[in-house]
mmCIF file of C-alpha atoms in Angstrom:
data_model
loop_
_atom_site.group_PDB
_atom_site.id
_atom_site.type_symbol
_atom_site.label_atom_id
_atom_site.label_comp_id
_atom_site.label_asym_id
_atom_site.label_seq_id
_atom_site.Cartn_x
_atom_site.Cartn_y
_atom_site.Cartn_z
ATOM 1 C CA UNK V 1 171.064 113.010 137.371
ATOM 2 C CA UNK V 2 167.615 112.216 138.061
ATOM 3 C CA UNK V 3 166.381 111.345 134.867
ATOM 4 C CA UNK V 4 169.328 109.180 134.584
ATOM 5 C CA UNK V 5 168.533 107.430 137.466
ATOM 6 C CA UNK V 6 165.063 106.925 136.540
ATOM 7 C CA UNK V 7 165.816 104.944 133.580
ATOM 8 C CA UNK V 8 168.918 103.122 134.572
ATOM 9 C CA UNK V 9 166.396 102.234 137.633
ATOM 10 C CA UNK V 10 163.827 100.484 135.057
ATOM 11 C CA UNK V 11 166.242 98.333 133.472
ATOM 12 C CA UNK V 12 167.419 96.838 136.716
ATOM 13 C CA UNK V 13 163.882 96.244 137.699
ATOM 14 C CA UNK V 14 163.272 94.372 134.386
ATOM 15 C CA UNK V 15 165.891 92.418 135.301
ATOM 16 C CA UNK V 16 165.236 91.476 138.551
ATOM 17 C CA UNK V 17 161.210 91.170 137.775
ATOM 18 C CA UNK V 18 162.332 88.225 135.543
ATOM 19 C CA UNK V 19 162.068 85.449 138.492
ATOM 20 C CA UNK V 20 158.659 86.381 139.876
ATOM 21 C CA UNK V 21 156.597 85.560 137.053
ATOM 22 C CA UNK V 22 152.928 84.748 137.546
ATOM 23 C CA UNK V 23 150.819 82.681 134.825
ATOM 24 C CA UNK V 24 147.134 82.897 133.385
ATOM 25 C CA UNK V 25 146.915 85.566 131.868
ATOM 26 C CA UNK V 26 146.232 86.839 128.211
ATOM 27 C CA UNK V 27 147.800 90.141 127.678
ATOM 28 C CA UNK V 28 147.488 92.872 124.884
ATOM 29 C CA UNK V 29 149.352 96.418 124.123
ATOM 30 C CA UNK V 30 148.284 99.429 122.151
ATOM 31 C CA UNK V 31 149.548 102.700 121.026
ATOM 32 C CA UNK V 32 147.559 105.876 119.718
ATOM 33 C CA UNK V 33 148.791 109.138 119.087
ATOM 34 C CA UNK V 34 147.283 111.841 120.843
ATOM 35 C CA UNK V 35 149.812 114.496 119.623
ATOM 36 C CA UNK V 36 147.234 117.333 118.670
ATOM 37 C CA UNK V 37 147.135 120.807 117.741
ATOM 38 C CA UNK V 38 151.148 122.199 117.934
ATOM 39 C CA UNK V 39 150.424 125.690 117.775
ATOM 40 C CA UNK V 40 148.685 129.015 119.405
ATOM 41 C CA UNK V 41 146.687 126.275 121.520
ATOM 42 C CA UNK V 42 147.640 126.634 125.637
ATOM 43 C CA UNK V 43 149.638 124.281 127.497
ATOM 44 C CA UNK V 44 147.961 122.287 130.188
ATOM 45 C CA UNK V 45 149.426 122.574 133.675
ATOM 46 C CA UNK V 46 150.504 125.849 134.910
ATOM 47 C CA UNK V 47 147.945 127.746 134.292
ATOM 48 C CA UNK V 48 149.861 131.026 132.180
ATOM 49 C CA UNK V 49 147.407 131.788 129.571
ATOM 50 C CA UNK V 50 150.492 133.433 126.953
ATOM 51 C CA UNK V 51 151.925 129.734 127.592
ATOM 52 C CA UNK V 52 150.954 128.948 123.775
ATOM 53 C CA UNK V 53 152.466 125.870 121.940
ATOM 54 C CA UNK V 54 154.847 126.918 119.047
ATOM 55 C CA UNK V 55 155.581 123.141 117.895
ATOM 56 C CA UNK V 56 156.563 120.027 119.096
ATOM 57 C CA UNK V 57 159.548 118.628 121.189
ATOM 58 C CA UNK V 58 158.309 115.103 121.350
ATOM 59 C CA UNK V 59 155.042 113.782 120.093
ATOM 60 C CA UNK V 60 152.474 112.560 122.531
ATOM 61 C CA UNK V 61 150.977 109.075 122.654
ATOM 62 C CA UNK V 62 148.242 106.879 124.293
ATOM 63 C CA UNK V 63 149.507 103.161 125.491
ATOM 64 C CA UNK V 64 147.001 100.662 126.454
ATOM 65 C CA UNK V 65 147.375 97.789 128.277
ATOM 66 C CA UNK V 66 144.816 95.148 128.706
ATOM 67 C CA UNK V 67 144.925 91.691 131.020
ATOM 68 C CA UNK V 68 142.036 89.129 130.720
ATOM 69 C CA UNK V 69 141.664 86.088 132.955
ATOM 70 C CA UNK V 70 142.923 83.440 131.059
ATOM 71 C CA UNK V 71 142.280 80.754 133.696
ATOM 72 C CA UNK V 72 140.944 77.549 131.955
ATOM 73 C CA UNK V 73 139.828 76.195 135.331
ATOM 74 C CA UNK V 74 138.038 79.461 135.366
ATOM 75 C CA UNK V 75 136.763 80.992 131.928
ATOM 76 C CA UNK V 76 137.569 77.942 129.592
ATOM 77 C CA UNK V 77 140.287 77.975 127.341
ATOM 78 C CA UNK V 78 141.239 80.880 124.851
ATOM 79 C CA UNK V 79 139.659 82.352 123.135
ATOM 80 C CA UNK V 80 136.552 81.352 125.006
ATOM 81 C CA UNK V 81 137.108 83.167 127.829
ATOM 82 C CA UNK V 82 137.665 87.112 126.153
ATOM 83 C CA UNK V 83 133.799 87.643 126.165
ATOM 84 C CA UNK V 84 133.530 88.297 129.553
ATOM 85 C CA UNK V 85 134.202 92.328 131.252
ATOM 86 C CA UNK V 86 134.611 90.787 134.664
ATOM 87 C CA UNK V 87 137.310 89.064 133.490
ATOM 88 C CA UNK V 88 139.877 91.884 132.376
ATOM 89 C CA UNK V 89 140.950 95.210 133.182
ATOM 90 C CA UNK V 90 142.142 98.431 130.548
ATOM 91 C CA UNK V 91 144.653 100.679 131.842
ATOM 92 C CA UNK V 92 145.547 103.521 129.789
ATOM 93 C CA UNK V 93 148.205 105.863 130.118
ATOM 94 C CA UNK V 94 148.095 109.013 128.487
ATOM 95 C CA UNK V 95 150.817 111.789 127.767
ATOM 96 C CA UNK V 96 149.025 114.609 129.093
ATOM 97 C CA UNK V 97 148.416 116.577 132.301
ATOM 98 C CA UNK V 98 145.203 114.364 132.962
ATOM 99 C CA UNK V 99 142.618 112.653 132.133
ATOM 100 C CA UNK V 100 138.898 114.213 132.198
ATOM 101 C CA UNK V 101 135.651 112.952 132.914
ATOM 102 C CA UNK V 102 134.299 113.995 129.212
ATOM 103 C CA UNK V 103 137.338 112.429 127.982
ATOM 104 C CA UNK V 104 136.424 109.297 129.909
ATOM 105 C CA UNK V 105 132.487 109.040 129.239
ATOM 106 C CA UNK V 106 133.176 109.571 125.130
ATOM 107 C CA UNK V 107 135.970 106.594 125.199
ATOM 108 C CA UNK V 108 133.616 104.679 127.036
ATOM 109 C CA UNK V 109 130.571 105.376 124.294
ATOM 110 C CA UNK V 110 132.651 104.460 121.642
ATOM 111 C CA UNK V 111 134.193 101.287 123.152
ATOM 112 C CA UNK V 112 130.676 100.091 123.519
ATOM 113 C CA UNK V 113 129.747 100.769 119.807
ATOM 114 C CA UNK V 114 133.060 98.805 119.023
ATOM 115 C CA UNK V 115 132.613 96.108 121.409
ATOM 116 C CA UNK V 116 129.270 96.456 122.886
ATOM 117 C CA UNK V 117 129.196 95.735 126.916
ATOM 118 C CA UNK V 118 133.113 94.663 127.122
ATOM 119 C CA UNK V 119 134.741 97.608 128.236
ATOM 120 C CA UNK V 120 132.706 99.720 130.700
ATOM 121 C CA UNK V 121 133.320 102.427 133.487
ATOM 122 C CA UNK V 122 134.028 99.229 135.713
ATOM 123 C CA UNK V 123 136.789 97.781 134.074
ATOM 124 C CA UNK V 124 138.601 100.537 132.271
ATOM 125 C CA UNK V 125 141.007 103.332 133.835
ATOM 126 C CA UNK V 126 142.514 106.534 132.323
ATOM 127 C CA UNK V 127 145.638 107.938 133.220
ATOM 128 C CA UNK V 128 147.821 110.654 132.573
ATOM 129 C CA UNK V 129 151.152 110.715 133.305
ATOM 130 C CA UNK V 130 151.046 114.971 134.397
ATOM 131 C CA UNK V 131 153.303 116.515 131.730
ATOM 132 C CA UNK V 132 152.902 120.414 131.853
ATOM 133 C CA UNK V 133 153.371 120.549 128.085
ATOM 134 C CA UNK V 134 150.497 119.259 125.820
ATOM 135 C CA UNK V 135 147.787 120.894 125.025
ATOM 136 C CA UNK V 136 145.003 122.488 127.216
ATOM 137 C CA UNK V 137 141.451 122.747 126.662
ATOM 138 C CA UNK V 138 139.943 119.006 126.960
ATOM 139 C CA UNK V 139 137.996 119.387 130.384
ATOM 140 C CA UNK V 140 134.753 119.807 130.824
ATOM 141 C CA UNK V 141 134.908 122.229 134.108
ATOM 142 C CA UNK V 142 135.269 126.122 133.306
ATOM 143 C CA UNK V 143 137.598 126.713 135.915
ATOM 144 C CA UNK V 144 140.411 124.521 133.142
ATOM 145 C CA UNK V 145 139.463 125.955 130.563
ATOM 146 C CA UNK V 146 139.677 129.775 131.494
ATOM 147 C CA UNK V 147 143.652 129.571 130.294
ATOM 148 C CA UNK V 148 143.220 128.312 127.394
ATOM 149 C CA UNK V 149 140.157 130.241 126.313
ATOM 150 C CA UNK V 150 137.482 127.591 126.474
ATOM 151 C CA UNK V 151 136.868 124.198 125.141
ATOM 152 C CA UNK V 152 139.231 122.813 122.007
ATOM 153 C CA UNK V 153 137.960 120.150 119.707
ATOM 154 C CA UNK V 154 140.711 119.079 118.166
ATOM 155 C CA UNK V 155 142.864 118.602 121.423
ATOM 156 C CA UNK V 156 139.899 116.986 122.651
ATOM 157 C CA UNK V 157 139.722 114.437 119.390
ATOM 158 C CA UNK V 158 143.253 113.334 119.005
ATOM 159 C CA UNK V 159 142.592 112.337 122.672
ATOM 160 C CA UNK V 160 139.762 110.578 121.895
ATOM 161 C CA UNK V 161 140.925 108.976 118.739
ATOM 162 C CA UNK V 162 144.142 108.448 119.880
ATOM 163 C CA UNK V 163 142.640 106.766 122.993
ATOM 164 C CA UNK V 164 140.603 104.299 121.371
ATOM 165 C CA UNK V 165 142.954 103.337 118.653
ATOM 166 C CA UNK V 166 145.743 102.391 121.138
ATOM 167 C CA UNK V 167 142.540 100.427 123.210
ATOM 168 C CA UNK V 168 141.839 98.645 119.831
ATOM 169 C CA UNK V 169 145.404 97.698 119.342
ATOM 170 C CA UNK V 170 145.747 96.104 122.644
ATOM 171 C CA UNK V 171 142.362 94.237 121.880
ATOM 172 C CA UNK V 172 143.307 92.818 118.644
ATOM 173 C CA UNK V 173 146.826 91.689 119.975
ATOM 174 C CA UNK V 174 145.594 90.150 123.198
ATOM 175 C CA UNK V 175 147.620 86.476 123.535
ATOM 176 C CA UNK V 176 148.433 84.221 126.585
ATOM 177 C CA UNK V 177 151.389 85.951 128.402
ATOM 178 C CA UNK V 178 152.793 86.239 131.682
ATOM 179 C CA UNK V 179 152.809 89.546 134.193
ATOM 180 C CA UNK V 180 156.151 90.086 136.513
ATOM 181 C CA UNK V 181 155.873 92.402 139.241
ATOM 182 C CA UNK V 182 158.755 94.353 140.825
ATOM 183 C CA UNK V 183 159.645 97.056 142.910
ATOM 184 C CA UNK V 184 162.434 99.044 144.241
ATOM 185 C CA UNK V 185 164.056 102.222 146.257
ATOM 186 C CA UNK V 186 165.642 104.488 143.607
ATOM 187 C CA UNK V 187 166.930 107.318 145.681
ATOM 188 C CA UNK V 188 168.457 110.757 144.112
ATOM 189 C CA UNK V 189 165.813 110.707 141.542
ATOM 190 C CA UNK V 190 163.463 113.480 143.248
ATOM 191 C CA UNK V 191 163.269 115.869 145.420
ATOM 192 C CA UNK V 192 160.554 117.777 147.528
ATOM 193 C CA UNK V 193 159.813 121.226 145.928
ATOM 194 C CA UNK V 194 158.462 122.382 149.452
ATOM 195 C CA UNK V 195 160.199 121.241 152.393
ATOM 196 C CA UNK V 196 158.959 123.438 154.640
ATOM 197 C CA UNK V 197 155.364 122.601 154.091
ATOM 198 C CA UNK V 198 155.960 119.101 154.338
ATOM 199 C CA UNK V 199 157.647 119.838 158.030
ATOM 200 C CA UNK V 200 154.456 121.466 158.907
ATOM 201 C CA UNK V 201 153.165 117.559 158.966
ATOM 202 C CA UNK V 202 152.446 116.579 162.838
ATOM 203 C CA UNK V 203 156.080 114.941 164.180
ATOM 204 C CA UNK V 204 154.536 111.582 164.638
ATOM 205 C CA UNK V 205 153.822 111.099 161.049
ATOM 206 C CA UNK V 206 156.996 112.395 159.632
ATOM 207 C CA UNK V 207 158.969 109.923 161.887
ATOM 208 C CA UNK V 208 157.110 107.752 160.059
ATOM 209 C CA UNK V 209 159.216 107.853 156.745
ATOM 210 C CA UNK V 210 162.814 108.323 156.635
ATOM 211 C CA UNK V 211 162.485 110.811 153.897
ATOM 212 C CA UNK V 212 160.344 113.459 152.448
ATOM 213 C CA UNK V 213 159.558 112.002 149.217
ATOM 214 C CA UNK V 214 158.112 108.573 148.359
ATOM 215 C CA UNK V 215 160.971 106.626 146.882
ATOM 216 C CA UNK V 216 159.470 103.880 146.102
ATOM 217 C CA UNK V 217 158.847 102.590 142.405
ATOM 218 C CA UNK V 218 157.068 99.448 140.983
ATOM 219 C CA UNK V 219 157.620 98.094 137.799
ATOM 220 C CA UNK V 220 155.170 95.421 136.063
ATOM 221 C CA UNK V 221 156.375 93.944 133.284
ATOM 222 C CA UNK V 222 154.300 91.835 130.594
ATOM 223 C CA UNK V 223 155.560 88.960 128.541
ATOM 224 C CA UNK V 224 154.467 87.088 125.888
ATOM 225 C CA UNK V 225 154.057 83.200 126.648
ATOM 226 C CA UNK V 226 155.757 82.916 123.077
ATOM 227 C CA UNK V 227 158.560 85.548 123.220
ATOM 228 C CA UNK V 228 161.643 84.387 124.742
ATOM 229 C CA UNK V 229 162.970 86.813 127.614
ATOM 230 C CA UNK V 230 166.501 87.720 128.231
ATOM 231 C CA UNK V 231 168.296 89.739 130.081
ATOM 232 C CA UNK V 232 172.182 90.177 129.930
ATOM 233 C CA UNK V 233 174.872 92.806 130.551
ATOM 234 C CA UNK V 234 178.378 92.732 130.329
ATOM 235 C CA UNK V 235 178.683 96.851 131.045
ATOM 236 C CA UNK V 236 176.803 100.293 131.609
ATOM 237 C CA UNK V 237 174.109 102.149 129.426
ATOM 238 C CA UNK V 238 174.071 105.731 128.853
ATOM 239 C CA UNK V 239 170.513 106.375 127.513
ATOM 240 C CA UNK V 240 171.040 110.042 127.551
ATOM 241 C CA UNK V 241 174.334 110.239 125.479
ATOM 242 C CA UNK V 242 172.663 107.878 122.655
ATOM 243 C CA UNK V 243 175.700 105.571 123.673
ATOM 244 C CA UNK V 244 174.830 101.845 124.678
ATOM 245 C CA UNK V 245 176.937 98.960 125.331
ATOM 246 C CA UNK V 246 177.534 96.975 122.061
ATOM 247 C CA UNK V 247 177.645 93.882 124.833
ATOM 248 C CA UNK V 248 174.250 94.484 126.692
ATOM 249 C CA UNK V 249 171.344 93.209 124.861
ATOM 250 C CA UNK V 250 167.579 92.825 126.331
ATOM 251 C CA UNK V 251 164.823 91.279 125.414
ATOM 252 C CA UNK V 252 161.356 91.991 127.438
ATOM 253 C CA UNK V 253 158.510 91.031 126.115
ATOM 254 C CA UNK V 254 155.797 93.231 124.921
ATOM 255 C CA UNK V 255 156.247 95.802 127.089
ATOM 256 C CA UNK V 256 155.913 97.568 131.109
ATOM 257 C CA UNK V 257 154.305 99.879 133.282
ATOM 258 C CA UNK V 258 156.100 101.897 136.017
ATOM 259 C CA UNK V 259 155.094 104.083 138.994
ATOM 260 C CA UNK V 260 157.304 106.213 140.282
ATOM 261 C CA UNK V 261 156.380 109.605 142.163
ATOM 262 C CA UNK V 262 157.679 112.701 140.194
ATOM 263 C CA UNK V 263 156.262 115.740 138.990
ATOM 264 C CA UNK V 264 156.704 116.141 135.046
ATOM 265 C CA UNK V 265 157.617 119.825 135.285
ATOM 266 C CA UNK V 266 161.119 119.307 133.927
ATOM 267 C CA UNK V 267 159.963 121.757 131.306
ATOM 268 C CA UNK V 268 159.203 124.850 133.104
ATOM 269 C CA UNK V 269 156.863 127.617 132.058
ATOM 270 C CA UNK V 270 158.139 129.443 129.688
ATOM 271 C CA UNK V 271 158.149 125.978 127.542
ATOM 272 C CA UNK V 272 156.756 126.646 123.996
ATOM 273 C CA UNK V 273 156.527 123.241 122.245
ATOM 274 C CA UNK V 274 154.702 119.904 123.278
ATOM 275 C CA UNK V 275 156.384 117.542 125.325
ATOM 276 C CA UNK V 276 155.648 114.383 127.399
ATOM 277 C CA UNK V 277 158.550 116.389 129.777
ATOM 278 C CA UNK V 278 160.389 113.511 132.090
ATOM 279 C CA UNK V 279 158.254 110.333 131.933
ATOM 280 C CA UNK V 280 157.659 110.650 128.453
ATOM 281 C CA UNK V 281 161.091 111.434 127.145
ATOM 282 C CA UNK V 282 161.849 108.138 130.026
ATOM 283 C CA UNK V 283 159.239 106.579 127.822
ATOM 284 C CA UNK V 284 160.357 107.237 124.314
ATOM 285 C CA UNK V 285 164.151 106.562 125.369
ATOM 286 C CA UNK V 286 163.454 103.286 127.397
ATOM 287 C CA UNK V 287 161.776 102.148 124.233
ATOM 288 C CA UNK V 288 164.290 102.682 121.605
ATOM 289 C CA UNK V 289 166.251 100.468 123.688
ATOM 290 C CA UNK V 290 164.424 97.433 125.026
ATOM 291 C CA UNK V 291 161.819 97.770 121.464
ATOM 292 C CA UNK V 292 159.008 97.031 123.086
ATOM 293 C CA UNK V 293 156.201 99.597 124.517
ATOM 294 C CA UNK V 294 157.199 101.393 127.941
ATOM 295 C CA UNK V 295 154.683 103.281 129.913
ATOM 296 C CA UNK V 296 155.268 105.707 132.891
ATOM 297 C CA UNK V 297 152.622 106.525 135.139
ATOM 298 C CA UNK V 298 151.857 109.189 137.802
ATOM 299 C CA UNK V 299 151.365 108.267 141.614
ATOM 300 C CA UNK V 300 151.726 110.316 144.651
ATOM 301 C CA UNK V 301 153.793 113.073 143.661
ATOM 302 C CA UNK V 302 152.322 115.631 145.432
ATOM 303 C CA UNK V 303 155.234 118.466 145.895
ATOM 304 C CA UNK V 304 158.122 115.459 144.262
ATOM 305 C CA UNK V 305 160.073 117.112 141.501
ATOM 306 C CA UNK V 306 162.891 115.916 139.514
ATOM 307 C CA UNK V 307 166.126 115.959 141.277
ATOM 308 C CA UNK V 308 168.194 117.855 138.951
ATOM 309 C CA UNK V 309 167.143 121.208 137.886
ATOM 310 C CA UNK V 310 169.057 120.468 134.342
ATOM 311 C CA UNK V 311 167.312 117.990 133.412
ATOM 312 C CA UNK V 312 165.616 120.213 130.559
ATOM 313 C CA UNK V 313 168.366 120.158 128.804
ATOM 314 C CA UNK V 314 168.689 116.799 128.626
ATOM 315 C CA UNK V 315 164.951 116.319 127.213
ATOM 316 C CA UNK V 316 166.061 118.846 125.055
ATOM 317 C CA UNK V 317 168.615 116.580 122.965
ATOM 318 C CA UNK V 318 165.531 114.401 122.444
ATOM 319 C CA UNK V 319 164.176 113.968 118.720
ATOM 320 C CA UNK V 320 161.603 116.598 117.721
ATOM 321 C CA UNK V 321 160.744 114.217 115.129
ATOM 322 C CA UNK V 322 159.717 111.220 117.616
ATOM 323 C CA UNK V 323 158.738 108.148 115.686
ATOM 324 C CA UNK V 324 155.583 106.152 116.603
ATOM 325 C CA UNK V 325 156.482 103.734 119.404
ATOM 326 C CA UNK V 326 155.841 99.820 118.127
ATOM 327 C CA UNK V 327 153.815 97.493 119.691
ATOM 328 C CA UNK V 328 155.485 94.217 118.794
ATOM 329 C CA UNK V 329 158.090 92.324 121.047
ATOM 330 C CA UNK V 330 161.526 91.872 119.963
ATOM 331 C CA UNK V 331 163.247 88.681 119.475
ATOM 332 C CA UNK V 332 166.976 86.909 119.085
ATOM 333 C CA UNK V 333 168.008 83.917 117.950
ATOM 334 C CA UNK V 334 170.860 83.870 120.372
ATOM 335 C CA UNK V 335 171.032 82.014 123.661
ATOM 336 C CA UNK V 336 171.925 83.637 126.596
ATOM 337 C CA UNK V 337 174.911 83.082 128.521
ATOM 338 C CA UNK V 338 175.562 81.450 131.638
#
């Protein structure tokens, strides 16, 4: 299945992102939760204004991730060189439909009362990984708020608080690590929800892709300089059956970010009770395993939906009781084999 795939597809990234380390840099990870109101409040994404929320399937979060230059050549040597906005980058990756540009300005406000001229509109981003199933009413524009009746402050502040505590988590934890970059085909993950639109593209670009979805995905995966990093497998993992082998263990740092192209619409409209969907069941799940913080983020996915059309009943043996992710890297006194 495609959710399946999508995970099982992370792990062998990890792996393989191992060898292509690159040093210099000093890393930091946050979480928030940006769960909010779980009832009568509309659902952000497909626009049915009786879509209300009637509780919660999986709780929403915020993950930050920060990279600074740590370049002694460069800055000086920690933590000398953290003073400095030109020097790092925030990328945060929300469960929600979106981001807004309210949402964005008020971060940015309270970032600079917390850290003064660090973290600006130049150096930090705000993501959201498109699940149809948190709550609406955060945007500034009418035409997003006619659904859910107008603006809602308190989906609007466990965004913002949620937000800036995961941003504040990543700040306080930021050490020398190392960044691993990866990327891969995973095919049978997605499909394209309108084919015939897509063939209405002029011939001469189609026949420039051998398929009508992007299949790409690219994994970047952040260690700490400290934290030893493993990976080993002896066997296969089934993530969605809660059954992993007692003989594969993994150790990877402090945590990753993934792109992959896929709608998060795995919970269709008639969907009652928040949910990060796909990406941030993949998210939850991925992290009860590996124990460190896994974030998956939008791209171009355009018409790209899930490939199975069950896979709401997997995200439906999910936890509604989802447990605050944790921001600290495993560890193992064992040595890995040979």
């Amino acid at each position: 299945m495609g959710l399946k795939n999508l995970i099982y597809s992370v792990l062998f990234i990890l792996f393989c992102s191992l060898s292509t380390g690159a040093y210099g840099y000093l890393v930091g990870i946050g979480v928030g939760d940006i769960t909010g109101p779980a009832a009568d409040v509309n659902l952000m994404g497909y626009a049915m204004p009786l879509q209300t929320a009637r509780g919660i399937h999986t709780r929403l979060f915020s993950r930050a991730f920060i990279f600074a230059n740590d370049d002694p050549l460069v800055k000086g040597s920690f933590p000398s060189n953290i003073s400095s906005s030109k020097d790092r980058v925030v990328y945060v990756n929300i469960d929600t439909c979106m981001a807004s540009q309210l949402l964005t300005i008020t971060v940015l406000e309270d970032l600079k009362k917390l850290y003064g001229g660090l973290y600006t509109r130049d150096n930090v981003f705000i993501s959201g990984i498109h699940t149809h199933a948190a709550p609406a009413g955060f945007l500034q524009y009418v035409v997003y708020d006619i659904t859910s009746m107008g603006f809602i402050p308190e989906t609007f502040e466990a965004l913002r608080s949620g937000i800036i505590k995961s941003i504040q988590e990543a700040h306080e934890s930021l050490q020398p690590g190392t960044l691993s970059l990866a990327s891969g085909i995973l095919k049978g993950a997605s499909v394209n929800r309108s084919p015939s639109a897509y063939a209405a593209n002029p011939p001469q670009e189609r026949a420039l892709y051998d398929t009508d979805v992007d299949p790409e995905m690219t994994l970047l995966a952040v260690f700490s300089n400290s934290t030893q990093t493993r990976f080993e497998s002896t066997g296969p993992v089934d993530l969605m059956e809660g059954s992993v082998d007692p003989n594969l263990r993994t150790i990877v740092g402090l945590g990753s970010l993934s792109w992959f192209a896929v709608h998060c619409t795995s919970m269709n409209n008639t969907n009652r009770l928040l949910s990060g969907d796909n990406k941030g069941f993949a998210e939850q799940a991925l992290e009860s395993y590996v124990q460190s913080i896994s974030s998956f983020s939008s791209t171009d996915l355009a018409s790209i939906i899930t490939s199975s059309f069950n896979d709401s009943s997997l995200l439906s043996s999910s936890s509604s009781s989802s447990s605050r992710p944790s921001s600290s890297s495993s560890s193992s006194s064992s040595s890995s084999s040979s």
